XYZ file of N, CA and C in Angstrom:
456
model
N 56.996 117.283 46.510
C 57.445 117.319 47.888
C 56.466 116.501 48.740
N 56.991 115.772 49.672
C 56.180 114.933 50.563
C 55.438 115.827 51.550
N 54.122 115.758 51.529
C 53.297 116.688 52.329
C 53.456 116.479 53.838
N 53.678 115.239 54.267
C 53.814 115.017 55.708
C 55.132 115.555 56.247
N 56.085 115.825 55.337
C 57.362 116.377 55.770
C 57.320 117.885 55.931
N 56.302 118.517 55.390
C 56.199 119.964 55.509
C 55.583 120.338 56.841
N 55.717 121.604 57.185
C 55.132 122.089 58.440
C 53.615 121.933 58.421
N 52.987 122.290 57.318
C 51.535 122.176 57.202
C 51.109 120.721 57.268
N 51.853 119.858 56.588
C 51.528 118.429 56.602
C 51.666 117.840 57.990
N 52.699 118.230 58.708
C 52.883 117.755 60.075
C 51.770 118.228 60.982
N 51.332 119.446 60.764
C 50.225 119.992 61.539
C 48.940 119.233 61.239
N 48.705 118.935 59.968
C 47.516 118.170 59.576
C 47.554 116.775 60.197
N 48.710 116.140 60.119
C 48.866 114.805 60.703
C 48.584 114.840 62.206
N 49.159 115.803 62.905
C 48.949 115.908 64.357
C 47.504 116.227 64.697
N 46.856 117.054 63.877
C 45.446 117.381 64.108
C 44.572 116.146 63.933
N 44.829 115.373 62.880
C 44.061 114.136 62.643
C 44.292 113.149 63.781
N 45.541 112.987 64.202
C 45.840 112.070 65.299
C 45.187 112.526 66.603
N 45.201 113.811 66.867
C 44.560 114.334 68.079
C 43.052 114.106 68.033
N 42.450 114.320 66.863
C 41.004 114.098 66.721
C 40.668 112.622 66.925
N 41.485 111.729 66.366
C 41.260 110.298 66.568
C 41.412 109.911 68.038
N 42.406 110.469 68.693
C 42.609 110.187 70.118
C 41.431 110.687 70.944
N 40.944 111.873 70.638
C 39.792 112.409 71.369
C 38.549 111.566 71.111
N 38.355 111.159 69.860
C 37.202 110.319 69.534
C 37.273 108.968 70.226
N 38.457 108.368 70.223
C 38.637 107.092 70.907
C 38.436 107.214 72.402
N 38.953 108.286 72.963
C 38.789 108.517 74.396
C 37.313 108.709 74.753
N 36.602 109.472 73.938
C 35.167 109.695 74.187
C 34.391 108.387 74.058
N 34.745 107.582 73.051
C 34.058 106.294 72.861
C 34.302 105.375 74.053
N 35.551 105.298 74.510
C 35.857 104.449 75.666
C 35.146 104.938 76.920
N 35.081 106.243 77.100
C 34.376 106.801 78.254
C 32.894 106.445 78.189
N 32.300 106.559 76.990
C 30.886 106.223 76.822
C 30.629 104.745 77.093
N 31.611 103.891 76.778
C 31.472 102.454 77.010
C 31.739 102.070 78.466
N 32.005 103.041 79.311
C 32.200 102.768 80.729
C 33.646 102.721 81.163
N 34.564 103.064 80.283
C 35.979 103.099 80.633
C 36.736 101.888 80.119
N 38.051 102.046 80.036
C 38.933 101.004 79.511
C 39.391 100.121 80.674
N 38.433 99.406 81.258
C 38.735 98.525 82.380
C 38.961 97.101 81.876
N 39.250 96.195 82.799
C 39.581 94.820 82.424
C 38.462 94.116 81.646
N 37.174 94.200 82.055
C 36.147 93.516 81.264
C 36.089 93.991 79.807
N 36.219 95.295 79.573
C 36.183 95.782 78.197
C 37.450 95.380 77.442
N 38.593 95.390 78.107
C 39.838 94.967 77.469
C 39.746 93.510 77.036
N 39.230 92.659 77.932
C 39.108 91.236 77.610
C 38.099 91.042 76.478
N 36.979 91.742 76.543
C 35.980 91.627 75.481
C 36.573 92.024 74.135
N 37.274 93.143 74.073
C 37.866 93.589 72.813
C 38.901 92.582 72.305
N 39.687 92.012 73.200
C 40.671 91.004 72.788
C 39.974 89.755 72.249
N 38.908 89.315 72.915
C 38.173 88.139 72.452
C 37.487 88.418 71.119
N 36.960 89.632 70.946
C 36.327 89.989 69.676
C 37.359 89.971 68.545
N 38.533 90.512 68.807
C 39.597 90.510 67.795
C 40.044 89.081 67.482
N 40.180 88.245 68.518
C 40.579 86.855 68.307
C 39.524 86.100 67.503
N 38.248 86.360 67.786
C 37.179 85.706 67.034
C 37.209 86.121 65.575
N 37.361 87.403 65.326
C 37.381 87.878 63.944
C 38.593 87.311 63.200
N 39.756 87.333 63.855
C 40.977 86.823 63.218
C 40.882 85.325 62.936
N 40.407 84.552 63.911
C 40.303 83.104 63.675
C 39.223 82.804 62.631
N 38.177 83.621 62.587
C 37.166 83.461 61.544
C 37.741 83.696 60.157
N 38.611 84.708 60.040
C 39.279 84.960 58.762
C 40.170 83.789 58.354
N 40.880 83.223 59.314
C 41.756 82.081 59.021
C 40.932 80.861 58.604
N 39.835 80.600 59.325
C 38.973 79.460 58.992
C 38.454 79.592 57.563
N 38.030 80.791 57.195
C 37.471 81.001 55.854
C 38.569 81.113 54.793
N 39.613 81.884 55.083
C 40.636 82.155 54.081
C 41.593 81.026 53.836
N 42.023 80.366 54.873
C 43.032 79.320 54.747
C 42.425 77.923 54.706
N 41.478 77.666 55.578
C 40.898 76.322 55.681
C 39.621 76.153 54.842
N 39.019 77.259 54.439
C 37.781 77.243 53.649
C 36.698 76.361 54.294
N 36.526 76.592 55.613
C 35.555 75.798 56.373
C 34.556 76.675 57.118
N 34.361 77.885 56.654
C 33.440 78.802 57.321
C 32.000 78.369 57.099
N 31.203 78.473 58.145
C 29.777 78.188 58.014
C 29.012 79.421 57.528
N 29.721 80.527 57.330
C 29.076 81.786 56.936
C 28.855 81.899 55.427
N 29.534 81.053 54.634
C 29.392 81.101 53.182
C 29.144 79.695 52.646
N 28.549 79.632 51.461
C 28.207 78.340 50.855
C 29.448 77.484 50.623
N 30.510 78.075 50.116
C 31.727 77.311 49.852
C 32.708 77.296 51.001
N 32.387 77.979 52.090
C 33.270 78.020 53.254
C 34.426 78.988 53.117
N 34.494 79.722 52.000
C 35.622 80.617 51.749
C 35.330 82.025 52.264
N 36.332 82.891 52.112
C 36.196 84.290 52.508
C 35.100 84.973 51.707
N 34.411 85.875 52.364
C 33.383 86.678 51.722
C 33.417 88.061 52.352
N 33.537 89.089 51.524
C 33.565 90.445 52.081
C 32.241 90.771 52.768
N 31.140 90.252 52.232
C 29.836 90.504 52.852
C 29.760 89.844 54.221
N 30.211 88.595 54.325
C 30.193 87.901 55.618
C 31.114 88.603 56.611
N 32.271 89.063 56.139
C 33.194 89.782 57.018
C 32.602 91.081 57.515
N 31.940 91.814 56.619
C 31.301 93.066 57.019
C 30.168 92.804 58.002
N 29.386 91.762 57.762
C 28.306 91.422 58.686
C 28.867 91.079 60.065
N 29.999 90.404 60.100
C 30.641 90.100 61.377
C 31.048 91.358 62.118
N 31.588 92.337 61.390
C 31.962 93.606 62.020
C 30.735 94.356 62.518
N 29.647 94.312 61.756
C 28.410 94.970 62.182
C 27.878 94.305 63.452
N 27.952 92.979 63.527
C 27.513 92.280 64.749
C 28.377 92.692 65.936
N 29.671 92.826 65.725
C 30.553 93.233 66.821
C 30.247 94.677 67.250
N 29.881 95.524 66.310
C 29.445 96.877 66.660
C 28.163 96.808 67.487
N 27.290 95.856 67.174
C 26.069 95.654 67.967
C 26.392 95.244 69.393
N 27.415 94.414 69.552
C 27.858 94.019 70.894
C 28.301 95.258 71.671
N 29.087 96.111 71.031
C 29.549 97.329 71.705
C 28.384 98.265 72.016
N 27.379 98.279 71.160
C 26.174 99.064 71.454
C 25.506 98.549 72.723
N 25.437 97.239 72.898
C 24.852 96.682 74.124
C 25.697 97.013 75.349
N 27.025 97.045 75.194
C 27.891 97.471 76.302
C 27.586 98.929 76.652
N 27.422 99.772 75.636
C 27.068 101.170 75.864
C 25.736 101.279 76.605
N 24.748 100.516 76.174
C 23.446 100.550 76.849
C 23.573 100.074 78.293
N 24.399 99.058 78.531
C 24.643 98.596 79.899
C 25.283 99.679 80.744
N 26.245 100.407 80.161
C 26.897 101.497 80.893
C 25.888 102.603 81.213
N 25.018 102.895 80.263
C 23.992 103.915 80.501
C 23.009 103.476 81.579
N 22.611 102.218 81.560
C 21.714 101.704 82.606
C 22.383 101.769 83.973
N 23.656 101.399 84.034
C 24.388 101.513 85.301
C 24.398 102.955 85.789
N 24.659 103.881 84.876
C 24.696 105.292 85.241
C 23.334 105.773 85.726
N 22.287 105.352 85.062
C 20.933 105.799 85.426
C 20.476 105.223 86.755
N 20.948 104.014 87.084
C 20.474 103.348 88.304
C 21.475 103.425 89.444
N 22.652 103.974 89.173
C 23.670 104.051 90.212
C 24.318 102.714 90.517
N 24.199 101.760 89.605
C 24.806 100.448 89.829
C 26.084 100.327 89.011
N 26.733 99.202 89.143
C 27.927 98.932 88.332
C 27.904 97.486 87.847
N 26.710 96.935 87.721
C 26.582 95.523 87.407
C 26.210 95.240 85.957
N 25.321 96.035 85.382
C 24.747 95.709 84.073
C 25.825 95.641 82.999
N 26.649 96.671 82.891
C 27.689 96.702 81.868
C 28.649 95.539 82.021
N 29.050 95.250 83.249
C 29.979 94.142 83.487
C 29.354 92.816 83.089
N 28.081 92.618 83.419
C 27.395 91.378 83.043
C 27.297 91.254 81.520
N 27.014 92.367 80.850
C 26.965 92.349 79.385
C 28.338 91.976 78.833
N 29.388 92.578 79.372
C 30.751 92.245 78.933
C 31.041 90.760 79.145
N 30.722 90.241 80.331
C 30.992 88.831 80.618
C 30.212 87.905 79.687
N 28.956 88.243 79.420
C 28.154 87.422 78.509
C 28.832 87.338 77.141
N 29.257 88.485 76.621
C 29.853 88.486 75.292
C 31.299 88.001 75.286
N 32.006 88.118 76.403
C 33.328 87.490 76.499
C 33.164 85.981 76.318
N 32.186 85.414 77.018
C 31.936 83.978 76.900
C 31.490 83.623 75.485
N 30.601 84.402 74.916
C 30.091 84.144 73.579
C 31.223 84.186 72.546
N 32.048 85.207 72.617
C 33.176 85.339 71.687
C 34.205 84.231 71.930
N 34.436 83.900 73.197
C 35.378 82.824 73.512
C 34.927 81.488 72.960
N 33.639 81.193 73.079
C 33.113 79.945 72.519
C 33.258 79.936 71.002
N 33.060 81.071 70.373
C 33.234 81.159 68.927
C 34.693 80.937 68.531
N 35.624 81.472 69.320
C 37.047 81.234 69.059
C 37.341 79.738 69.152
N 36.794 79.076 70.180
C 37.019 77.630 70.321
C 36.446 76.868 69.125
N 35.279 77.267 68.658
C 34.701 76.622 67.479
C 35.597 76.814 66.261
N 36.106 78.023 66.086
C 37.009 78.293 64.967
C 38.283 77.462 65.079
N 38.843 77.396 66.284
C 40.048 76.582 66.476
C 39.765 75.117 66.186
N 38.589 74.638 66.592
C 38.199 73.266 66.297
C 38.127 73.019 64.793
N 37.596 73.983 64.045
C 37.548 73.843 62.585
C 38.939 73.823 61.969
N 39.909 74.409 62.662
C 41.296 74.389 62.198
C 42.030 73.137 62.655
N 41.393 72.335 63.489
C 42.042 71.130 64.001
C 42.926 71.370 65.207
N 42.756 72.509 65.865
C 43.554 72.829 67.051
C 42.825 72.300 68.282
N 43.446 71.382 69.020
C 42.787 70.880 70.235
C 42.827 71.930 71.348
N 41.855 71.855 72.234
C 41.820 72.755 73.383
C 41.225 71.974 74.551
N 41.579 72.365 75.768
C 41.061 71.641 76.940
C 39.565 71.878 77.113
N 38.823 70.829 77.389
C 37.377 70.920 77.530
C 36.949 71.804 78.702
N 37.807 71.891 79.737
C 37.434 72.739 80.871
C 37.296 74.199 80.433
N 38.025 74.580 79.374
C 37.932 75.947 78.889
C 36.541 76.212 78.313
N 36.027 75.267 77.535
C 34.662 75.393 77.010
C 33.657 75.430 78.161
N 33.835 74.542 79.143
C 32.915 74.492 80.282
C 32.946 75.808 81.059
N 34.133 76.379 81.223
C 34.264 77.640 81.950
C 33.553 78.770 81.203
N 33.738 78.826 79.894
C 33.084 79.869 79.101
C 31.565 79.692 79.095
N 31.098 78.459 79.019
C 29.655 78.210 79.065
C 29.069 78.611 80.416
N 29.798 78.322 81.492
C 29.332 78.700 82.830
C 29.305 80.224 82.982
N 30.324 80.899 82.446
C 30.363 82.359 82.502
C 29.199 82.953 81.717
N 28.926 82.397 80.552
C 27.825 82.889 79.735
C 26.482 82.704 80.457
N 26.309 81.539 81.065
C 25.056 81.243 81.799
C 24.905 82.175 82.992
N 25.991 82.374 83.734
C 25.948 83.244 84.910
C 25.615 84.684 84.525
N 26.258 85.168 83.449
C 26.007 86.545 83.008
C 24.588 86.668 82.455
N 24.119 85.646 81.747
C 22.779 85.686 81.159
C 21.689 85.655 82.230
N 21.971 84.970 83.340
C 20.979 84.882 84.407
C 20.963 86.120 85.304
N 22.001 86.954 85.189
C 22.043 88.183 85.970
C 22.613 87.977 87.367
N 23.312 86.877 87.595
C 23.923 86.646 88.913
C 25.266 87.322 88.980
N 25.488 88.056 90.067
C 26.744 88.784 90.235
C 27.891 87.884 90.662
N 27.643 86.839 91.399
C 28.748 85.994 91.842
C 28.411 84.536 91.700
């Protein structure tokens, strides 16, 4: 008998889903909320990871491995680096909370949005996809502005 079709299985499924929802909600709250900067950062991180997989898997042009091909170790290291980015967002949110400001977390998000965006452009370039140069210039300017700590 299919366990998810039973009453107990349905209860287990709902309990697991509720726990995941609570964990995700707590994580988002700790990161400062699901606002536009975090949404954009997460989208850019996903785009970078996906284009990196395509560069390595399909084009075999990754700079992360000797042969340019897919590597589970390189992929895992990429995920660990992205977790490090989220840790810095968390630290920015904590600093904002401790100082009563709302700038540090946003600046951290903007810095890494630019960093991830530039990486996406590099990956697209390795795939032979052209992109407008103003986009690179905009991301570089955003990265510089966030790195310097300027709010506007």
